[in-house]
Coordinates of C-alpha atoms and ligand atoms in Angstrom, one line a residue:
M1 CA -5.8 9.6 5.6
P2 CA -7.3 11.2 8.8
L3 CA -8.5 14.8 8.9
T4 CA -6.1 17.1 10.8
P5 CA -8.0 20.0 12.2
V6 CA -5.5 22.6 13.4
L7 CA -6.7 26.0 12.2
S8 CA -10.4 24.9 12.3
R9 CA -10.2 22.8 15.5
Y10 CA -12.4 25.0 17.6
W11 CA -14.4 26.8 15.0
D12 CA -17.7 25.4 16.4
E13 CA -17.1 26.6 19.9
P14 CA -19.3 29.5 21.2
Q15 CA -17.5 32.9 20.8
S16 CA -14.5 31.2 19.1
W17 CA -13.4 34.6 17.9
T18 CA -12.6 36.3 21.2
L19 CA -9.2 36.8 22.7
D20 CA -10.2 34.7 25.7
S21 CA -11.2 31.8 23.5
Y22 CA -7.9 32.1 21.6
R23 CA -5.9 32.1 24.8
R24 CA -7.7 29.0 26.0
H25 CA -6.4 27.3 22.9
D26 CA -2.7 28.2 23.3
G27 CA -3.2 31.6 21.7
Y28 CA -0.3 34.0 21.6
Q29 CA 2.1 31.4 23.1
A30 CA 3.9 31.1 19.7
L31 CA 4.4 34.9 19.9
D32 CA 6.3 34.6 23.2
K33 CA 8.5 32.0 21.6
A34 CA 9.0 34.0 18.4
L35 CA 9.9 37.3 20.2
A36 CA 12.6 35.4 22.1
M37 CA 14.2 34.4 18.8
D38 CA 16.4 36.3 16.5
P39 CA 14.3 37.5 13.4
D40 CA 16.7 35.7 11.0
D41 CA 16.3 32.4 12.9
L42 CA 12.6 32.8 12.7
I43 CA 12.8 33.2 9.0
A44 CA 15.1 30.2 8.8
T45 CA 12.6 28.1 10.9
V46 CA 9.7 29.0 8.6
K47 CA 11.9 28.2 5.6
A48 CA 12.9 24.9 7.0
S49 CA 9.3 24.0 7.8
G50 CA 8.5 23.8 4.1
L51 CA 5.3 25.9 4.5
R52 CA 4.1 26.9 1.1
G53 CA 1.8 29.9 0.4
R54 CA -1.9 29.0 0.5
G55 CA -2.9 31.9 -1.8
G56 CA -2.7 29.9 -5.0
A57 CA 0.9 29.6 -6.3
G58 CA 2.3 27.6 -3.5
F59 CA 5.5 29.7 -3.2
P60 CA 7.6 28.8 -0.1
T61 CA 6.7 31.3 2.6
G62 CA 10.0 31.4 4.5
M63 CA 11.9 32.0 1.2
K64 CA 9.6 34.9 0.4
W65 CA 10.4 36.4 3.8
S66 CA 14.1 35.9 3.2
F67 CA 14.0 38.1 0.0
I68 CA 13.3 41.2 2.1
P69 CA 16.6 43.1 2.2
Q70 CA 17.9 43.7 5.7
G71 CA 19.7 46.7 7.0
D72 CA 18.5 48.8 4.0
G73 CA 17.3 51.6 6.1
K74 CA 13.8 51.6 4.4
P75 CA 10.5 50.8 6.1
H76 CA 9.3 47.2 5.5
Y77 CA 5.7 46.2 5.1
L78 CA 3.7 43.1 5.6
V79 CA 0.4 42.9 3.7
V80 CA -2.1 40.1 4.2
N81 CA -4.1 39.2 1.1
A82 CA -7.6 38.7 2.4
D83 CA -9.4 39.6 -0.9
E84 CA -10.6 36.0 -1.5
S85 CA -12.8 36.4 -4.7
E86 CA -11.9 33.4 -6.8
P87 CA -15.1 31.4 -7.7
G88 CA -15.2 28.4 -5.3
T89 CA -12.5 29.8 -2.9
C90 CA -14.1 30.2 0.5
K91 CA -11.6 29.3 3.2
D92 CA -10.1 32.7 4.4
I93 CA -13.4 34.3 5.1
P94 CA -14.6 31.5 7.5
L95 CA -11.1 31.4 9.1
M96 CA -11.2 35.2 9.8
L97 CA -14.8 35.0 11.1
A98 CA -14.1 32.0 13.4
T99 CA -10.6 32.7 14.6
P100 CA -9.3 36.2 13.7
H101 CA -6.7 36.1 16.4
V102 CA -4.7 33.3 14.8
L103 CA -4.2 35.6 11.9
V104 CA -3.3 38.5 14.1
E105 CA -0.7 36.4 16.0
G106 CA 0.7 35.2 12.7
I107 CA 1.0 38.8 11.5
I108 CA 2.9 39.9 14.5
I109 CA 5.3 37.0 14.2
A110 CA 5.8 37.6 10.4
A111 CA 6.3 41.3 10.8
Y112 CA 8.8 40.8 13.6
A113 CA 10.7 38.3 11.3
I114 CA 10.9 40.6 8.3
R115 CA 11.4 43.7 10.6
A116 CA 8.2 45.5 9.5
S117 CA 6.7 48.0 11.8
H118 CA 3.5 48.4 9.7
A119 CA 1.2 45.6 8.6
F120 CA -2.1 45.7 6.6
I121 CA -4.9 43.3 6.2
Y122 CA -6.5 44.0 2.8
V123 CA -10.0 42.5 3.1
R124 CA -12.6 42.1 0.4
G125 CA -14.8 45.1 1.0
E126 CA -18.2 43.3 0.6
V127 CA -17.7 41.1 3.7
I128 CA -18.7 43.6 6.3
P129 CA -19.1 41.0 9.1
V130 CA -15.5 39.9 8.6
L131 CA -14.3 43.5 8.6
R132 CA -16.0 44.1 11.9
R133 CA -14.7 40.9 13.4
L134 CA -11.1 41.7 12.4
Q135 CA -11.4 45.3 13.6
T136 CA -12.6 44.0 17.0
A137 CA -9.8 41.4 17.2
V138 CA -7.2 44.0 16.3
A139 CA -8.6 46.4 18.9
E140 CA -8.5 43.6 21.5
A141 CA -4.9 42.9 20.6
Y142 CA -3.9 46.6 20.9
A143 CA -5.7 46.7 24.3
A144 CA -3.8 43.6 25.5
G145 CA -0.4 45.1 24.4
L146 CA 0.0 42.5 21.7
V147 CA 0.1 45.1 19.0
G148 CA 1.4 48.7 19.2
R149 CA 4.4 50.0 21.0
D150 CA 7.0 47.7 22.7
I151 CA 5.0 44.5 22.3
L152 CA 5.2 42.4 25.5
G153 CA 8.2 44.4 26.5
S154 CA 10.3 43.1 23.6
G155 CA 11.0 46.6 22.1
F156 CA 9.3 45.6 18.9
D157 CA 6.6 48.1 17.6
L158 CA 3.9 47.2 15.2
E159 CA 0.9 49.2 13.8
L160 CA -1.8 46.9 12.3
V161 CA -4.4 48.4 9.9
V162 CA -7.5 46.6 8.6
H163 CA -8.2 48.0 5.1
A164 CA -11.4 47.4 3.1
G165 CA -11.0 46.9 -0.6
A166 CA -13.7 48.1 -3.0
G167 CA -14.7 44.8 -4.5
A168 CA -12.6 43.7 -7.5
Y169 CA -11.3 40.2 -8.1
I170 CA -8.1 41.7 -9.7
C171 CA -7.3 43.4 -6.4
G172 CA -6.4 39.9 -5.1
E173 CA -3.4 39.9 -7.5
E174 CA -0.7 41.0 -5.2
T175 CA 0.6 44.0 -7.2
A176 CA -2.9 45.3 -8.1
L177 CA -3.6 44.9 -4.4
L178 CA -0.7 47.2 -3.5
D179 CA -1.8 49.8 -6.0
S180 CA -5.3 49.7 -4.5
L181 CA -3.9 50.0 -1.0
E182 CA -2.0 53.1 -2.1
G183 CA -5.3 54.6 -3.2
R184 CA -4.9 54.0 -7.0
R185 CA -7.1 51.9 -9.3
G186 CA -6.2 48.3 -8.8
Q187 CA -4.2 47.1 -11.8
P188 CA -1.2 44.7 -11.8
R189 CA 2.3 46.2 -11.9
L190 CA 5.1 45.3 -14.2
R191 CA 7.6 43.0 -12.5
P192 CA 10.5 43.3 -11.8
P193 CA 10.8 45.0 -9.4
F194 CA 9.1 42.4 -7.2
P195 CA 7.3 43.5 -4.1
A196 CA 10.1 42.2 -1.9
V197 CA 12.3 45.0 -3.4
A198 CA 9.8 47.7 -4.3
G199 CA 6.3 46.9 -3.0
L200 CA 4.0 49.2 -0.9
Y201 CA 5.1 52.8 -1.2
A202 CA 8.1 51.5 -3.2
C203 CA 9.5 49.8 -0.1
P204 CA 10.3 46.1 0.6
T205 CA 7.0 44.3 1.1
V206 CA 5.8 40.7 1.8
V207 CA 2.3 39.8 0.5
N208 CA 1.0 36.6 2.0
N209 CA -2.4 34.9 2.0
V210 CA -4.5 34.7 5.2
E211 CA -4.1 30.9 5.6
S212 CA -0.3 31.1 5.0
I213 CA 0.1 33.6 7.9
A214 CA -2.4 31.8 10.1
S215 CA -0.4 28.6 9.7
V216 CA 2.7 30.2 11.2
P217 CA 1.8 30.3 15.0
P218 CA 1.0 26.5 15.1
I219 CA 4.3 25.8 13.3
I220 CA 6.3 28.0 15.7
L221 CA 4.6 26.6 18.8
R222 CA 4.7 22.9 17.8
G223 CA 7.8 22.7 15.7
N224 CA 8.8 21.6 12.2
E225 CA 8.9 17.9 13.0
W226 CA 5.2 18.0 14.0
F227 CA 4.3 20.1 10.8
Q228 CA 6.3 17.7 8.6
S229 CA 4.6 14.7 10.1
M230 CA 1.6 15.7 7.9
G231 CA 1.6 16.0 4.2
T232 CA 4.2 15.0 1.7
E233 CA 8.0 15.8 1.5
K234 CA 7.6 18.7 -0.9
S235 CA 4.1 19.8 0.3
P236 CA 4.3 19.3 4.0
G237 CA 1.6 20.2 6.6
F238 CA -2.2 20.6 7.0
T239 CA -4.4 22.7 4.9
L240 CA -8.0 23.8 4.3
Y241 CA -9.9 22.0 1.5
S242 CA -13.2 23.7 0.6
L243 CA -15.8 21.4 -0.8
S244 CA -18.7 23.0 -2.5
G245 CA -21.4 22.3 -5.1
H246 CA -23.0 18.9 -5.6
V247 CA -21.7 17.3 -2.5
T248 CA -23.8 16.0 0.4
T249 CA -22.0 18.0 3.2
P250 CA -20.2 21.0 1.7
G251 CA -17.7 22.8 3.9
Q252 CA -14.1 23.1 5.1
Y253 CA -12.2 19.9 5.5
E254 CA -8.7 20.4 7.1
A255 CA -6.5 17.6 6.1
P256 CA -2.8 16.8 5.2
L257 CA -1.6 17.9 1.8
G258 CA -1.7 14.8 -0.4
I259 CA -5.2 13.6 0.5
T260 CA -7.4 12.6 -2.5
L261 CA -10.8 13.8 -3.5
R262 CA -12.1 10.2 -3.1
E263 CA -11.0 10.4 0.6
L264 CA -12.5 13.9 1.1
L265 CA -15.8 12.9 -0.5
G266 CA -15.8 10.0 2.0
Y267 CA -15.8 12.6 4.8
A268 CA -18.3 14.8 3.0
G269 CA -20.9 12.1 2.4
G270 CA -20.1 11.8 -1.3
V271 CA -21.7 13.4 -4.4
R272 CA -25.3 14.1 -3.6
A273 CA -27.6 11.1 -3.6
G274 CA -28.6 9.6 -6.9
H275 CA -25.9 11.4 -9.0
E276 CA -22.5 10.8 -10.4
L277 CA -19.4 13.0 -10.3
K278 CA -19.0 14.7 -13.7
F279 CA -16.2 17.3 -13.3
W280 CA -14.5 19.3 -10.5
T281 CA -11.9 21.9 -9.9
P282 CA -8.9 21.2 -7.7
G283 CA -8.2 24.8 -6.9
G284 CA -10.9 27.2 -7.9
S285 CA -12.3 28.0 -11.3
S286 CA -9.0 29.2 -12.7
T287 CA -7.4 25.8 -12.4
P288 CA -7.9 23.3 -15.2
M289 CA -10.9 21.0 -14.4
F290 CA -10.7 17.3 -13.5
T291 CA -13.1 14.5 -14.0
A292 CA -14.0 11.2 -12.2
E293 CA -10.8 9.7 -13.6
H294 CA -8.9 12.0 -11.3
L295 CA -10.5 11.0 -8.0
D296 CA -7.2 9.4 -6.8
V297 CA -4.9 12.3 -7.7
T298 CA -3.0 13.3 -4.6
L299 CA -4.0 16.9 -3.7
D300 CA -0.6 18.3 -3.2
Y301 CA 1.2 20.8 -5.5
E302 CA 3.2 18.0 -7.3
G303 CA 0.4 15.5 -7.7
V304 CA -2.1 18.0 -9.1
G305 CA 0.6 19.5 -11.3
A306 CA 1.6 16.1 -12.7
A307 CA -2.1 15.4 -13.6
G308 CA -2.3 18.6 -15.6
S309 CA -3.8 21.2 -13.3
M310 CA -2.9 23.3 -10.2
L311 CA -3.7 22.9 -6.5
G312 CA -4.5 26.7 -6.4
T313 CA -6.6 27.5 -3.4
K314 CA -7.8 23.9 -2.8
A315 CA -11.3 25.0 -3.7
L316 CA -12.9 21.7 -4.8
Q317 CA -16.1 22.6 -6.7
I318 CA -18.0 19.4 -7.4
F319 CA -20.4 19.2 -10.4
D320 CA -22.6 16.2 -11.0
D321 CA -24.2 14.7 -14.1
T322 CA -27.0 17.3 -14.1
T323 CA -24.6 20.1 -15.0
C324 CA -24.0 21.3 -18.5
V325 CA -20.2 21.8 -18.8
V326 CA -20.6 24.5 -21.5
R327 CA -23.0 26.5 -19.4
A328 CA -20.7 26.2 -16.3
V329 CA -17.7 27.3 -18.3
L330 CA -19.8 30.2 -19.8
R331 CA -20.7 31.4 -16.3
W332 CA -17.0 31.4 -15.2
T333 CA -16.0 33.1 -18.4
E334 CA -18.6 35.8 -17.9
F335 CA -17.0 36.4 -14.5
Y336 CA -13.5 36.7 -15.9
A337 CA -14.7 39.1 -18.7
H338 CA -16.4 41.2 -16.0
E339 CA -13.3 41.2 -13.8
S340 CA -10.7 41.7 -16.5
C341 CA -9.0 45.0 -15.5
G342 CA -8.5 46.0 -19.2
K343 CA -4.8 46.7 -18.9
C344 CA -3.7 44.2 -21.5
T345 CA -5.2 43.3 -24.9
P346 CA -5.3 39.5 -24.9
C347 CA -7.3 39.3 -21.7
R348 CA -9.5 42.4 -22.2
E349 CA -10.5 41.5 -25.8
G350 CA -10.1 37.7 -25.5
T351 CA -12.4 37.3 -22.5
Y352 CA -15.1 39.4 -24.3
W353 CA -15.0 37.2 -27.4
L354 CA -14.9 33.9 -25.4
V355 CA -18.2 34.9 -23.8
Q356 CA -19.8 35.7 -27.2
I357 CA -18.7 32.3 -28.6
L358 CA -19.9 30.3 -25.5
R359 CA -23.2 32.2 -25.5
A360 CA -23.7 31.2 -29.2
L361 CA -23.0 27.6 -28.4
E362 CA -25.5 27.6 -25.5
N363 CA -28.3 29.3 -27.4
G364 CA -27.8 27.2 -30.6
T365 CA -26.2 29.6 -33.0
G366 CA -22.7 28.1 -32.6
T367 CA -20.8 26.1 -35.2
E368 CA -18.1 23.5 -35.1
A369 CA -15.6 26.1 -36.3
D370 CA -16.4 27.9 -33.0
L371 CA -14.6 25.1 -31.0
K372 CA -11.4 25.9 -32.8
K373 CA -12.0 29.6 -32.3
L374 CA -12.4 29.0 -28.6
L375 CA -9.1 27.2 -28.5
D376 CA -7.4 29.9 -30.7
V377 CA -8.6 32.7 -28.5
S378 CA -7.6 30.8 -25.3
E379 CA -4.2 30.1 -26.7
A380 CA -3.8 33.8 -27.5
I381 CA -4.5 34.6 -23.8
L382 CA -2.7 31.8 -21.9
G383 CA 0.8 32.8 -21.1
K384 CA 0.5 36.0 -23.1
S385 CA -1.4 38.1 -20.7
F386 CA 0.0 40.6 -18.3
C387 CA -1.1 38.7 -15.2
A388 CA -2.5 35.3 -14.2
L389 CA -6.1 36.4 -14.5
G390 CA -5.8 35.8 -18.2
D391 CA -4.4 32.3 -17.7
G392 CA -7.3 31.6 -15.3
A393 CA -9.8 32.6 -17.9
A394 CA -8.4 30.3 -20.5
S395 CA -8.0 27.2 -18.2
P396 CA -11.7 26.1 -17.8
I397 CA -12.2 26.5 -21.6
M398 CA -9.1 24.5 -22.7
S399 CA -9.6 21.8 -20.1
S400 CA -13.4 21.4 -20.7
L401 CA -12.6 21.0 -24.5
K402 CA -10.1 18.4 -23.6
Y403 CA -12.5 16.2 -21.6
F404 CA -15.9 17.2 -22.9
R405 CA -15.5 18.0 -26.6
D406 CA -18.4 15.7 -27.4
E407 CA -20.7 17.8 -25.2
Y408 CA -19.7 20.9 -27.1
I409 CA -20.4 19.2 -30.4
E410 CA -23.8 18.1 -29.1
H411 CA -24.6 21.8 -28.5
V412 CA -23.7 22.5 -32.2
R413 CA -25.5 19.5 -33.7
G414 CA -28.5 19.7 -31.4
G415 CA -29.1 23.4 -31.9
G416 CA -28.2 24.5 -28.3
C417 CA -27.9 23.2 -24.8
P418 CA -29.1 19.6 -24.6
F419 CA -29.9 19.9 -20.8
D420 CA -33.5 20.4 -19.8
P421 CA -33.5 23.5 -17.5
A422 CA -36.3 21.9 -15.5
T423 CA -34.1 19.0 -14.4
S424 CA -30.6 20.4 -14.8
T425 CA -29.4 22.2 -11.8
L426 CA -26.9 24.0 -14.0
F427 CA -24.9 26.3 -11.8
E428 CA -27.3 26.4 -8.8
P429 CA -25.6 25.4 -5.5
V430 CA -27.1 22.3 -4.1
G431 CA -27.0 21.0 -0.6
A432 CA -25.7 24.2 0.9
P433 CA -26.7 24.5 4.6
Ligands
LIG1 C1 -6.5 37.5 -10.4 C2 -5.8 37.1 -9.2 C3 -6.5 37.1 -8.0 C4 -5.9 36.6 -6.8 N1 -6.6 36.7 -5.6 C5 -6.0 36.3 -4.5 C6 -6.7 36.4 -3.2 O1 -7.8 36.8 -3.2 N2 -6.0 36.0 -2.1 C7 -4.7 35.6 -2.2 O2 -4.1 35.3 -1.1 N3 -4.0 35.5 -3.3 C8 -4.6 35.8 -4.5 N4 -3.9 35.8 -5.6 C9 -2.5 35.4 -5.6 C10 -1.6 36.6 -5.1 O3 -1.2 37.3 -6.3 C11 -0.4 36.1 -4.4 O4 0.3 35.1 -5.1 C12 -0.7 35.6 -3.0 O5 -1.4 36.5 -2.2 C13 0.7 35.3 -2.3 O6 0.4 34.7 -1.0 P1 1.0 33.3 -0.6 O7 2.5 33.3 -1.0 O8 0.9 33.3 0.9 O9 0.3 32.3 -1.2 C14 -4.5 36.2 -6.8 C15 -3.8 36.2 -8.1 C16 -4.5 36.6 -9.2 C17 -3.7 36.6 -10.5
LIG2 S1 -4.5 39.7 -17.7 FE1 -6.5 40.7 -17.5 S2 -6.6 41.3 -15.4 FE2 -4.4 40.9 -15.8 S3 -3.5 42.8 -16.5 FE3 -4.3 41.9 -18.3 S4 -6.4 42.7 -18.6 FE4 -5.8 43.1 -16.5

C-alpha cells in the first residue's frame, strides 16, 4: 500500500508553518467553499465522508457535530484536544509545529458548521514551542480576517483562544479537559450529560482531536470520493501512524487506514539491525500489545479490534528482543499510577498496587501467586473505573500476561529480571534522530 502524505506533505519545506506557505498549498480554499455552504450541509458532508475521530476512540466526527442541538439559544463551543500525553503518541505536536494553519482552518470550518462563535485549542502546557507557533498562526489568521468578526464577509464571527494546560495526562480526557479549561482541577465528569448537551460552561460543546479537525479542510476541498478512495469502507481516509522505539527510521508515516505494520516497517527500514520484533503497541501504551504474529493485522479500527486490541492514536511503539516485557509494563504502570487523578477507587488504589507487584517481580521478590494477583487487580480496574485511564492501565498488564507469561515466570524462578542491564536497552529509545 503506498504512503499518502496529505497533512504531512510539505512538513519538510522551509517555514512550512507560515500563512504564506499554507496559502501556497491551497490553504484556506476549503474555508471559502465551506462558508458558501449551509452549516447543516457541511455537517452532512463530514458525516458522509466517514471521517472518524483520531483522538483514540474513532467516533465518527460528523455524527458528533450533528449531536449539537440547533436553535437552542445557547452559546456553542468547539474545543480542540491538543493535550497529547499518551506514551508513544506523538502526531499532534509535529502537526501543530509544522502546519498550524491547517488546524486553524479546520477549526473555523467546524465552528461554522456547529454554529459556535468561540473555539479553544487546549494545548499540553509543557510544549512551549507549539504554544508559540499556534499563537503566531492564530494572530496571522486574525490579521488576515480569517478569524474574528464577519469572517471573509460571510457574517460569521469566531473568537479563537489558545489555552495552555498545566501538564496532566488526565486533562486529555475530554470532560477533565473541560473542567480544567473552566479553571477547575482536571477530573472526569459523570456522563450523561455528554458534552454535546452540557459541555463547556454547561453549553453544547464539541471536543475533537487535532488530527480530526486538521483532516476536515482537505476533505471539504477535495471531496468525499477522494477521501474514500483511501482506507477501508468503515475506516476511510488517510492518517498519521507514529513509529517509535526500536525501528531504523522512527517518525510519522501518513498512510491509508488498513495498512499493516509489516508494510510500515518496510518504509521505516525495519526493526533496528540485528534484532527481532518482540512486541508492539498498535495505538499507544493503553492499547493491548501485539507481537510478531500480528504483523499483518490491518491497522484500521475493525482489523485491530478483531485481533484483540484498539487502533487508539496509531502510536506504534516497537520493542525488540533486548526489551524485558515486565520492565516495559512496569514503566507504563508507573506512569498510569502517577497520572491517576484519584477520583475513583479501582484506578487510584489498583494502579498503586500494580506498581508494587511489578516492582517485586523485577527485583526478584515476586512469587507465582503475584501473576494471579496482577490479573485480579487488573480485572477489578478494567471496565469498573470512572474513565478510560483505568482501562488503559490494565491493558498492558493483561495483554503481556497473555503473550509473555513465561517471561513473568522466569522473573519469579530466576529471582528477578533475566535481562542483563548492560546489553538490554530496556526502555531506552533507540535510533531517534
Ligand atoms: C486518560 C485519557 C487521555 C486522553 N488524552 C487525549 C489527548 O491527549 N488527545 C485527544 O485528542 N484525545 C484524548 N483522549 C480521548 C478524548 O477523551 C476524546 O475521546 C477525544 O478528544 C475526542 O476527539 P475525536 O472524536 O476527534 O477523536 C483521552 C482519553 C483518556 C481517557
Ligand atoms: S479511572 Fe483513574 S483517572 Fe479516571 S476518574 Fe478514576 S481515578 Fe481518575
